[in-house]
Amino acid sequence: MISLYPTAARSEVPQKAASLSTQIDQLIQAAQKREGVISAPRSTDAEFMRRVSLDLTGKIPPVSELRTFIADPSPQKREQLVDRLLASPGFVVHFTNVWRDMLLPELTTSLQARGQIPEFEAWLRLQFQANVPYDELARQVISTSQGANSQRQPGEVAQELTPRAYYLVKQLKPESLAAGTSRAFLGVRIECAQCHDHPFDSWKQQQFWEYAAFFSNIVQAGSNQVAAELPLMELGRPLQIKIPDTNRLVDATFLDGKKPDWEPEATSPRIRLAEWITAKDNPYFAKATANRVWSLFFGRGIVDPVDDFSSTNPATHPQLLELMANSLSANDFNLKYLIREIVNSQTYQFTSRQTDPSQIRVEWYGKMPTRGLTAEQIFANLVQATGFFRQTTDADPFLFSQATNSPESEIGDLFQKDAENQLDPRATILQALALMNGEFMVNATSLEQSDVFTAIVEFPQLTIADKIEAFYLCTLSRFPTESETKRLSEYISSAETEDERTHAYSNLFWALLNSSEFLLNH
């Protein structure tokens, strides 16, 4: 029956938009269903805490915090842990290291470039402490011009901190700055067109040099100071550059073919370049940033390698990349926002143990991939697990990290940061052997040198099983299995004297610290 009376309008309750982490999972699950991938179970609490602590702070969690987290019955404890880690000093230190290596890849090959580390690291730390929006951070790097020129001792951090090291380690070369800027902030390798038109992509040689022209006017002010301490300045001349081996002069031009619009007396051309790179309508910046952040947690980008966006290297999950880029832009390029959403996703929280053959295809994220650690992470884990070096590292992190004979530099030499992606484990056989037999590893597992080892072995109320458990928790961030406890208890109990028993515990500690489970993130 049709009523002639007006009906009351149905009140519609506005639907709350799904969180980004939920949308990430929906897109990944749809891809897995399409590809026939069966996802792994959820990680254990211990597995998750170790993983997220390594990813957000660069080191394994303290045993006391691990025990508290495992015992916590709250269903929100993982989200709460993520929030605590994002607000911790460890996050600032770790992401300073990550972005330093990304922006200054020359550090792995140039001893001269390493002299720029203290000021650049100090500047980066300030940005991460203040949670500066990433587009603003990028603009500061690209447009930096002035540096502190006050008198100071070599190696001392400048009072006026700037990111000028980005320019100095590239020796102010326009071609190096063009290549580095496009890779770091746009995710494209335009240097392939430096000598000739790119054979497989659309980049032309003229485009490369037109882009490089933005950096053609940068010099250092003259002074009697050390060159690395001099401020940068721009010459007031037309932004042009000569293409090598030709007679052609080209003008500064954005990669989209548009000419910059600025008044030379009022604005630096690199400020215009920085604004163009970070503009919300730039098709590359937000995607390149989201892709790079994703790669930090999964060992590979949605476009992989992360700095090779091209027509011949398509994204494995284009909708997901678009979603994260748009969300990052809508949230004012807040890196912590994107990081929080990624690590709170089910996709990030899968176990790394393979439970189905389909999970071997890493691009579909059926399980959490096992990833290599950086030199800084390995060193920080050794400090956390053993208590060795702790007094030294707390004294002066800048000077200690750069000392050529320091344990950290020794580990850095073993585990160079030159892997294209984290799915290539950095602990090769030779590296592992060198780590096992290094003097610092012997000291770190000795009763005289290691605070942690001494505390466990000499604690009278602990049984053999308790001590085995303590060694597992402080190294692998998990409880030993029943079979591990049984086997190791028999081994420890077989010692006939107190010295032999101490040596047996030392062997256990040494084996755990040199295990792949300790040297990898999983």
Coordinates of C-alpha atoms in Angstrom, one line a residue:
M1 CA 0.0 0.0 0.0
I2 CA 1.3 3.4 -1.0
S3 CA 1.1 6.0 1.8
L4 CA 0.0 9.5 0.9
Y5 CA 1.7 10.9 4.0
P6 CA 5.3 12.0 3.9
T7 CA 7.6 9.6 5.6
A8 CA 10.2 10.7 8.1
A9 CA 13.6 11.0 6.5
R10 CA 15.9 8.2 7.5
S11 CA 18.7 9.5 9.6
E12 CA 22.0 8.4 8.2
V13 CA 24.9 7.8 10.6
P14 CA 28.1 8.9 9.0
Q15 CA 30.4 6.0 8.4
K16 CA 33.8 6.4 9.9
A17 CA 36.4 6.0 7.2
A18 CA 38.6 2.9 7.5
S19 CA 42.0 3.5 8.9
L20 CA 44.9 3.4 6.5
S21 CA 46.2 0.3 8.1
T22 CA 42.9 -1.4 7.5
Q23 CA 42.9 -0.3 3.9
I24 CA 46.5 -1.6 3.5
D25 CA 45.3 -5.0 4.7
Q26 CA 42.3 -5.0 2.4
L27 CA 44.4 -4.3 -0.7
I28 CA 47.0 -6.9 0.2
Q29 CA 44.4 -9.5 1.0
A30 CA 42.7 -8.9 -2.3
A31 CA 46.0 -9.4 -4.1
Q32 CA 46.8 -12.5 -2.1
K33 CA 43.4 -14.0 -3.0
R34 CA 44.0 -13.2 -6.7
E35 CA 47.4 -14.8 -6.7
G36 CA 46.5 -17.8 -4.6
V37 CA 48.7 -16.8 -1.6
I38 CA 47.7 -18.1 1.8
S39 CA 48.9 -15.7 4.5
A40 CA 50.9 -16.8 7.6
P41 CA 49.5 -16.6 11.1
R42 CA 49.9 -13.5 13.3
S43 CA 53.3 -13.1 14.9
T44 CA 53.7 -13.9 18.6
D45 CA 54.0 -11.0 21.0
A46 CA 57.7 -11.6 21.5
E47 CA 58.3 -11.8 17.7
F48 CA 56.4 -8.6 17.2
M49 CA 58.1 -6.6 19.9
R50 CA 61.6 -7.6 18.7
R51 CA 60.7 -6.7 15.1
V52 CA 59.0 -3.4 15.8
S53 CA 61.7 -2.3 18.2
L54 CA 64.4 -3.0 15.6
D55 CA 62.4 -1.2 12.9
L56 CA 61.5 1.9 15.0
T57 CA 64.5 2.3 17.4
G58 CA 67.2 0.2 15.7
K59 CA 67.8 -2.2 18.6
I60 CA 66.2 -5.1 20.4
P61 CA 64.0 -4.4 23.5
P62 CA 65.3 -4.6 27.1
V63 CA 64.4 -7.9 28.8
S64 CA 62.3 -6.2 31.5
E65 CA 60.1 -4.4 28.9
L66 CA 59.8 -7.6 26.9
R67 CA 58.6 -9.6 29.9
T68 CA 56.1 -6.8 30.8
F69 CA 54.8 -6.6 27.2
I70 CA 54.3 -10.4 26.9
A71 CA 52.4 -10.5 30.2
D72 CA 50.1 -7.5 29.4
P73 CA 46.6 -8.8 28.6
S74 CA 45.5 -5.6 27.0
P75 CA 44.2 -6.1 23.4
Q76 CA 45.6 -2.6 22.5
K77 CA 49.1 -3.3 23.8
R78 CA 50.6 -3.5 20.3
E79 CA 49.3 -0.1 19.3
Q80 CA 50.4 1.4 22.6
L81 CA 53.9 -0.1 22.1
V82 CA 54.1 1.5 18.7
D83 CA 53.1 4.9 20.1
R84 CA 55.8 4.6 22.8
L85 CA 58.5 3.7 20.4
L86 CA 57.6 6.5 18.0
A87 CA 57.9 9.0 20.9
S88 CA 61.2 7.6 22.2
P89 CA 64.7 9.0 21.7
G90 CA 65.6 5.7 20.0
F91 CA 63.3 6.5 17.1
V92 CA 65.1 9.8 16.6
V93 CA 68.5 8.2 16.6
H94 CA 67.6 5.3 14.4
F95 CA 65.8 7.3 11.7
T96 CA 68.6 9.8 11.7
N97 CA 70.9 6.9 10.8
V98 CA 68.4 5.7 8.1
W99 CA 68.0 9.1 6.4
R100 CA 71.7 9.9 6.7
D101 CA 72.5 6.8 4.7
M102 CA 69.8 7.5 2.2
L103 CA 70.8 11.2 1.6
L104 CA 74.5 10.7 1.8
P105 CA 75.3 7.3 0.1
E106 CA 78.8 8.6 -0.5
L107 CA 79.6 7.9 3.1
T108 CA 80.2 4.2 2.3
T109 CA 83.0 5.0 -0.2
S110 CA 84.5 8.3 0.8
L111 CA 86.6 8.9 3.9
Q112 CA 86.5 12.6 3.2
A113 CA 82.7 12.6 3.1
R114 CA 82.6 11.0 6.6
G115 CA 84.0 14.3 8.0
Q116 CA 80.6 15.8 7.3
I117 CA 78.7 13.4 9.5
P118 CA 78.5 15.2 12.9
E119 CA 76.8 18.4 11.7
F120 CA 74.5 16.6 9.3
E121 CA 73.5 14.0 11.9
A122 CA 72.9 16.7 14.5
W123 CA 70.7 18.6 12.0
L124 CA 68.7 15.5 11.1
R125 CA 68.1 14.7 14.8
L126 CA 66.6 18.1 15.3
Q127 CA 64.2 17.5 12.4
F128 CA 63.1 14.1 13.7
Q129 CA 62.8 15.4 17.3
A130 CA 60.5 18.1 16.1
N131 CA 58.6 15.7 13.8
V132 CA 59.2 18.2 10.9
P133 CA 56.9 17.4 7.9
Y134 CA 58.9 15.5 5.4
D135 CA 58.2 17.9 2.5
E136 CA 59.7 20.7 4.7
L137 CA 62.7 18.6 5.5
A138 CA 63.2 17.9 1.8
R139 CA 62.9 21.6 1.0
Q140 CA 65.5 22.5 3.6
V141 CA 68.0 20.0 2.1
I142 CA 67.5 21.1 -1.5
S143 CA 67.5 24.8 -0.8
T144 CA 70.2 25.0 1.9
S145 CA 72.7 27.8 1.2
Q146 CA 74.2 29.2 4.4
G147 CA 76.3 27.4 6.9
A148 CA 77.9 28.4 10.2
N149 CA 81.3 30.0 9.6
S150 CA 82.1 30.7 13.2
Q151 CA 85.5 29.5 14.4
R152 CA 85.4 26.0 15.8
Q153 CA 87.7 23.0 16.2
P154 CA 87.8 20.3 13.5
G155 CA 85.2 17.6 14.2
E156 CA 83.2 20.0 16.5
V157 CA 79.5 20.3 15.6
A158 CA 78.6 23.8 14.3
Q159 CA 76.3 25.9 16.4
E160 CA 74.2 26.8 13.4
L161 CA 73.2 23.5 12.0
T162 CA 72.4 23.1 8.3
P163 CA 72.2 20.2 5.9
R164 CA 74.9 21.6 3.7
A165 CA 76.8 18.3 3.9
Y166 CA 74.4 17.1 1.2
Y167 CA 76.1 19.5 -1.2
L168 CA 79.6 19.1 0.1
V169 CA 79.8 15.3 -0.1
K170 CA 78.8 15.7 -3.7
Q171 CA 81.6 18.2 -4.2
L172 CA 79.1 20.8 -5.5
K173 CA 79.0 19.0 -8.8
P174 CA 75.7 19.9 -10.7
E175 CA 75.5 16.4 -12.2
S176 CA 76.0 14.6 -8.8
L177 CA 73.4 16.9 -7.1
A178 CA 70.9 16.4 -9.9
A179 CA 71.3 12.6 -9.8
G180 CA 71.2 12.5 -6.0
T181 CA 68.2 14.8 -5.6
S182 CA 66.1 12.9 -8.2
R183 CA 66.9 9.5 -6.6
A184 CA 66.3 10.6 -3.0
F185 CA 63.2 12.7 -3.4
L186 CA 61.6 11.6 -6.7
G187 CA 62.7 8.0 -6.9
V188 CA 64.0 8.3 -10.5
R189 CA 67.4 7.6 -12.0
I190 CA 67.8 10.4 -14.4
E191 CA 71.6 10.0 -14.3
C192 CA 71.2 7.2 -16.9
A193 CA 70.6 10.0 -19.3
Q194 CA 73.7 12.0 -18.3
C195 CA 75.8 10.9 -21.3
H196 CA 73.0 10.0 -23.8
D197 CA 69.3 9.5 -24.0
H198 CA 68.0 6.8 -21.8
P199 CA 67.8 3.6 -23.9
F200 CA 64.7 2.2 -22.1
D201 CA 63.0 5.1 -20.5
S202 CA 61.8 8.6 -21.6
W203 CA 64.6 10.6 -20.0
K204 CA 66.6 12.6 -22.5
Q205 CA 70.2 13.8 -22.1
Q206 CA 69.0 17.4 -22.5
Q207 CA 66.5 16.9 -19.7
F208 CA 69.2 15.7 -17.3
W209 CA 71.4 18.8 -17.9
E210 CA 68.5 21.2 -17.8
Y211 CA 67.7 19.8 -14.4
A212 CA 71.4 19.9 -13.4
A213 CA 71.5 23.6 -14.3
F214 CA 69.6 24.3 -11.0
F215 CA 72.8 23.5 -9.2
S216 CA 75.3 25.2 -11.5
N217 CA 75.7 28.5 -9.5
I218 CA 76.7 27.1 -6.1
V219 CA 80.1 27.9 -4.7
Q220 CA 81.7 28.2 -1.3
A221 CA 82.6 31.6 0.1
G222 CA 86.3 32.3 0.2
S223 CA 88.1 32.2 3.5
N224 CA 91.1 30.9 5.3
Q225 CA 88.9 28.3 7.1
V226 CA 88.8 24.6 6.3
A227 CA 86.7 24.1 3.1
A228 CA 84.1 22.0 4.9
E229 CA 83.4 24.8 7.3
L230 CA 82.7 27.5 4.7
P231 CA 79.1 28.6 3.9
L232 CA 77.5 28.0 0.5
M233 CA 76.4 30.8 -1.7
E234 CA 74.9 31.3 -5.2
L235 CA 76.3 33.4 -8.0
G236 CA 74.0 35.9 -9.5
R237 CA 74.3 34.7 -13.1
P238 CA 71.9 33.0 -15.5
L239 CA 71.1 29.4 -14.6
Q240 CA 72.7 27.7 -17.5
I241 CA 75.0 24.8 -18.0
K242 CA 77.0 23.4 -20.9
I243 CA 76.3 19.9 -22.0
P244 CA 79.7 18.1 -22.0
D245 CA 81.3 17.4 -25.3
T246 CA 78.9 19.8 -27.1
N247 CA 78.6 23.5 -27.6
R248 CA 75.0 23.6 -26.3
L249 CA 74.1 25.8 -23.3
V250 CA 70.8 24.8 -21.7
D251 CA 68.6 26.7 -19.2
A252 CA 67.4 25.3 -15.8
T253 CA 64.1 23.4 -16.4
F254 CA 62.0 21.2 -14.3
L255 CA 61.7 17.5 -15.2
D256 CA 58.1 18.1 -16.5
G257 CA 59.5 20.5 -19.1
K258 CA 58.3 23.7 -17.4
K259 CA 60.6 26.7 -16.8
P260 CA 61.0 28.1 -13.3
D261 CA 59.5 31.4 -12.6
W262 CA 61.5 33.5 -10.0
E263 CA 63.1 36.8 -9.4
P264 CA 66.9 36.3 -9.1
E265 CA 67.2 39.2 -6.6
A266 CA 64.5 37.9 -4.3
T267 CA 64.4 34.1 -4.4
S268 CA 67.0 31.3 -4.8
P269 CA 66.3 29.2 -7.9
R270 CA 66.8 26.1 -5.7
I271 CA 63.9 27.3 -3.5
R272 CA 61.7 27.1 -6.6
L273 CA 63.1 23.7 -7.4
A274 CA 62.4 22.5 -3.8
E275 CA 58.9 23.8 -4.1
W276 CA 58.3 22.0 -7.4
I277 CA 59.7 18.7 -6.1
T278 CA 57.5 18.8 -2.9
A279 CA 54.4 20.2 -4.5
K280 CA 51.3 18.1 -3.9
D281 CA 50.6 17.9 -7.6
N282 CA 54.1 16.4 -8.3
P283 CA 53.4 12.8 -9.3
Y284 CA 56.6 11.5 -7.9
F285 CA 57.4 13.0 -4.5
A286 CA 54.6 11.5 -2.4
K287 CA 54.8 8.2 -4.1
A288 CA 58.6 8.0 -3.8
T289 CA 58.4 8.9 -0.1
A290 CA 55.6 6.4 0.7
N291 CA 57.5 3.7 -1.3
R292 CA 60.7 4.3 0.6
V293 CA 59.0 4.2 4.0
W294 CA 57.2 1.0 3.1
S295 CA 60.6 -0.6 2.1
L296 CA 62.0 0.1 5.5
F297 CA 59.6 -2.4 7.0
F298 CA 59.3 -5.0 4.3
G299 CA 62.8 -5.0 2.8
R300 CA 61.6 -4.0 -0.6
G301 CA 59.5 -1.3 -2.1
I302 CA 56.3 -1.6 -4.0
V303 CA 58.4 -0.1 -6.7
D304 CA 61.8 -1.9 -6.3
P305 CA 64.5 -0.7 -6.2
V306 CA 63.0 2.3 -4.4
D307 CA 64.8 4.8 -6.6
D308 CA 63.9 3.3 -9.9
F309 CA 60.4 4.5 -10.8
S310 CA 60.1 4.0 -14.5
S311 CA 57.8 2.6 -17.2
T312 CA 59.9 -0.6 -17.3
N313 CA 59.7 -1.1 -13.5
P314 CA 56.0 -1.0 -12.6
A315 CA 54.6 -1.1 -9.0
T316 CA 53.6 -4.5 -7.8
H317 CA 50.6 -2.9 -5.9
P318 CA 49.8 0.4 -7.7
Q319 CA 46.6 1.0 -5.8
L320 CA 48.3 0.6 -2.4
L321 CA 51.1 2.9 -3.4
E322 CA 48.5 5.5 -4.6
L323 CA 46.6 5.1 -1.3
M324 CA 49.7 5.6 0.9
A325 CA 50.9 8.6 -1.2
N326 CA 47.6 10.3 -1.0
S327 CA 47.2 9.6 2.7
L328 CA 50.7 10.9 3.4
S329 CA 50.0 14.1 1.5
A330 CA 46.7 14.6 3.2
N331 CA 48.4 14.3 6.6
D332 CA 50.9 17.0 5.8
F333 CA 53.7 14.5 5.1
N334 CA 53.9 13.4 8.7
L335 CA 56.2 10.4 8.5
K336 CA 55.2 9.1 11.9
Y337 CA 51.6 8.9 10.7
L338 CA 52.5 6.7 7.8
I339 CA 54.9 4.6 9.9
R340 CA 52.3 4.0 12.6
E341 CA 49.7 2.9 10.1
I342 CA 52.1 0.5 8.4
V343 CA 53.3 -1.3 11.5
N344 CA 49.8 -1.5 13.0
S345 CA 48.6 -3.4 9.9
Q346 CA 48.0 -7.1 9.9
T347 CA 50.3 -7.4 6.9
Y348 CA 53.3 -6.1 9.0
Q349 CA 52.3 -8.4 11.9
F350 CA 52.4 -11.7 10.1
T351 CA 54.9 -14.2 11.5
S352 CA 58.1 -14.7 9.4
R353 CA 57.8 -18.5 9.6
Q354 CA 56.7 -19.9 6.3
T355 CA 53.6 -22.0 6.8
D356 CA 52.6 -22.4 3.1
P357 CA 54.6 -22.8 -0.2
S358 CA 52.8 -19.8 -1.7
Q359 CA 54.4 -17.5 0.9
I360 CA 57.8 -17.7 -0.8
R361 CA 56.8 -15.0 -3.3
V362 CA 57.9 -12.0 -1.3
E363 CA 56.0 -9.4 -3.5
W364 CA 52.7 -10.7 -2.2
Y365 CA 53.6 -10.4 1.5
G366 CA 52.2 -13.8 2.6
K367 CA 54.6 -13.7 5.5
M368 CA 57.0 -11.3 7.0
P369 CA 60.3 -11.4 5.1
T370 CA 63.6 -11.9 6.9
R371 CA 65.8 -8.8 6.6
G372 CA 69.4 -8.0 7.2
L373 CA 70.5 -5.5 9.8
T374 CA 72.6 -2.4 9.4
A375 CA 76.0 -2.1 11.1
E376 CA 74.4 0.4 13.6
Q377 CA 71.7 -2.1 14.5
I378 CA 74.1 -4.9 15.0
F379 CA 76.3 -2.8 17.2
A380 CA 73.3 -1.4 19.2
N381 CA 72.0 -5.0 19.7
L382 CA 75.4 -6.1 21.0
V383 CA 75.4 -3.2 23.5
Q384 CA 71.9 -4.0 24.5
A385 CA 72.4 -7.7 24.9
T386 CA 75.8 -7.7 26.6
G387 CA 76.2 -4.4 28.4
F388 CA 79.7 -4.2 26.8
F389 CA 80.7 -0.8 25.3
R390 CA 77.8 0.8 27.1
Q391 CA 79.9 3.3 29.1
T392 CA 81.9 4.3 26.0
T393 CA 79.0 4.8 23.7
D394 CA 77.1 7.0 26.2
A395 CA 80.1 9.3 26.5
D396 CA 80.3 10.8 23.0
P397 CA 78.4 9.1 20.3
F398 CA 79.7 11.3 17.5
L399 CA 83.4 10.8 18.2
F400 CA 83.0 7.2 19.2
S401 CA 81.1 6.3 16.0
Q402 CA 83.8 7.8 13.9
A403 CA 86.9 6.4 15.7
T404 CA 88.7 4.2 13.2
N405 CA 89.6 1.6 15.8
S406 CA 86.3 1.6 17.6
P407 CA 84.2 -1.6 17.8
E408 CA 81.4 0.1 16.0
S409 CA 83.6 1.1 13.1
E410 CA 85.0 -2.5 13.0
I411 CA 81.4 -3.8 12.7
G412 CA 80.7 -1.1 10.1
D413 CA 83.6 -2.4 8.0
L414 CA 82.2 -6.0 8.2
F415 CA 78.6 -5.0 7.3
Q416 CA 78.8 -2.3 4.7
K417 CA 75.6 -0.5 3.8
D418 CA 75.7 -1.1 0.1
A419 CA 72.9 -3.7 -0.3
E420 CA 70.2 -2.6 -2.8
N421 CA 67.5 -4.0 -0.5
Q422 CA 67.3 -5.5 2.9
L423 CA 66.2 -8.9 1.6
D424 CA 69.9 -9.6 0.8
P425 CA 71.2 -10.7 4.2
R426 CA 74.3 -8.8 5.0
A427 CA 75.8 -11.5 7.2
T428 CA 77.8 -13.4 4.6
I429 CA 79.9 -16.4 5.6
L430 CA 83.1 -14.2 5.8
Q431 CA 81.3 -11.5 7.8
A432 CA 79.9 -14.0 10.2
L433 CA 83.3 -15.6 10.7
A434 CA 85.0 -12.3 11.3
L435 CA 82.3 -11.3 13.8
M436 CA 82.6 -14.6 15.7
N437 CA 86.3 -14.4 16.0
G438 CA 86.7 -10.7 16.7
E439 CA 88.3 -9.6 19.9
F440 CA 85.3 -7.5 20.9
M441 CA 83.0 -10.5 20.7
V442 CA 85.3 -12.5 23.0
N443 CA 85.3 -9.6 25.5
A444 CA 81.5 -9.2 25.2
T445 CA 80.9 -12.7 26.4
S446 CA 83.4 -12.7 29.3
L447 CA 82.7 -12.6 33.0
E448 CA 85.1 -9.6 33.4
Q449 CA 83.7 -7.4 30.6
S450 CA 80.0 -8.1 30.1
D451 CA 77.6 -6.6 32.7
V452 CA 74.8 -8.8 31.4
F453 CA 76.8 -12.0 31.4
T454 CA 78.0 -11.4 34.9
A455 CA 74.6 -10.6 36.2
I456 CA 73.1 -13.8 34.9
V457 CA 75.8 -16.2 35.7
E458 CA 76.5 -14.9 39.2
F459 CA 72.9 -14.5 40.3
P460 CA 72.5 -17.2 43.0
Q461 CA 68.7 -17.7 43.0
L462 CA 68.6 -18.6 39.3
T463 CA 68.5 -22.2 38.2
I464 CA 70.2 -23.5 35.1
A465 CA 66.9 -23.3 33.2
D466 CA 66.4 -19.8 34.5
K467 CA 69.8 -18.7 33.2
I468 CA 69.3 -20.3 29.8
E469 CA 66.0 -18.4 29.6
A470 CA 67.7 -15.1 30.6
F471 CA 70.3 -15.6 27.8
Y472 CA 67.6 -16.2 25.2
L473 CA 65.5 -13.2 26.3
C474 CA 68.5 -10.8 26.2
T475 CA 69.7 -11.9 22.8
L476 CA 66.9 -13.4 20.7
S477 CA 64.0 -11.7 22.6
R478 CA 62.1 -14.9 23.1
F479 CA 61.8 -17.8 25.5
P480 CA 63.7 -21.0 24.6
T481 CA 61.7 -24.0 23.5
E482 CA 61.4 -27.0 25.7
S483 CA 63.8 -29.0 23.6
E484 CA 66.3 -26.1 23.6
T485 CA 66.1 -25.8 27.4
K486 CA 66.5 -29.6 27.8
R487 CA 69.5 -29.9 25.5
L488 CA 71.3 -26.9 26.9
S489 CA 70.6 -27.9 30.5
E490 CA 72.3 -31.2 29.9
Y491 CA 75.2 -29.4 28.3
I492 CA 75.6 -26.9 31.3
S493 CA 75.2 -29.7 33.9
S494 CA 77.9 -31.8 32.3
A495 CA 80.5 -29.2 33.5
E496 CA 82.5 -30.6 36.4
T497 CA 83.9 -27.4 37.9
E498 CA 82.6 -23.8 38.4
D499 CA 85.1 -22.5 35.8
E500 CA 83.9 -25.1 33.3
R501 CA 80.3 -24.1 34.0
T502 CA 81.1 -20.4 33.5
H503 CA 82.9 -21.3 30.2
A504 CA 79.8 -23.3 29.1
Y505 CA 77.5 -20.3 29.7
S506 CA 80.0 -18.2 27.8
N507 CA 79.8 -20.6 24.9
L508 CA 76.0 -20.4 25.0
F509 CA 76.1 -16.6 25.0
W510 CA 78.6 -16.5 22.2
A511 CA 76.5 -18.9 20.1
L512 CA 73.3 -16.9 20.5
L513 CA 75.1 -13.6 19.7
N514 CA 76.5 -15.1 16.5
S515 CA 73.3 -16.9 15.4
S516 CA 71.4 -15.8 12.3
E517 CA 68.4 -15.3 14.5
F518 CA 70.3 -12.5 16.4
L519 CA 71.8 -11.0 13.2
L520 CA 68.6 -10.7 11.3
N521 CA 65.2 -9.0 11.6
H522 CA 62.3 -11.4 11.3

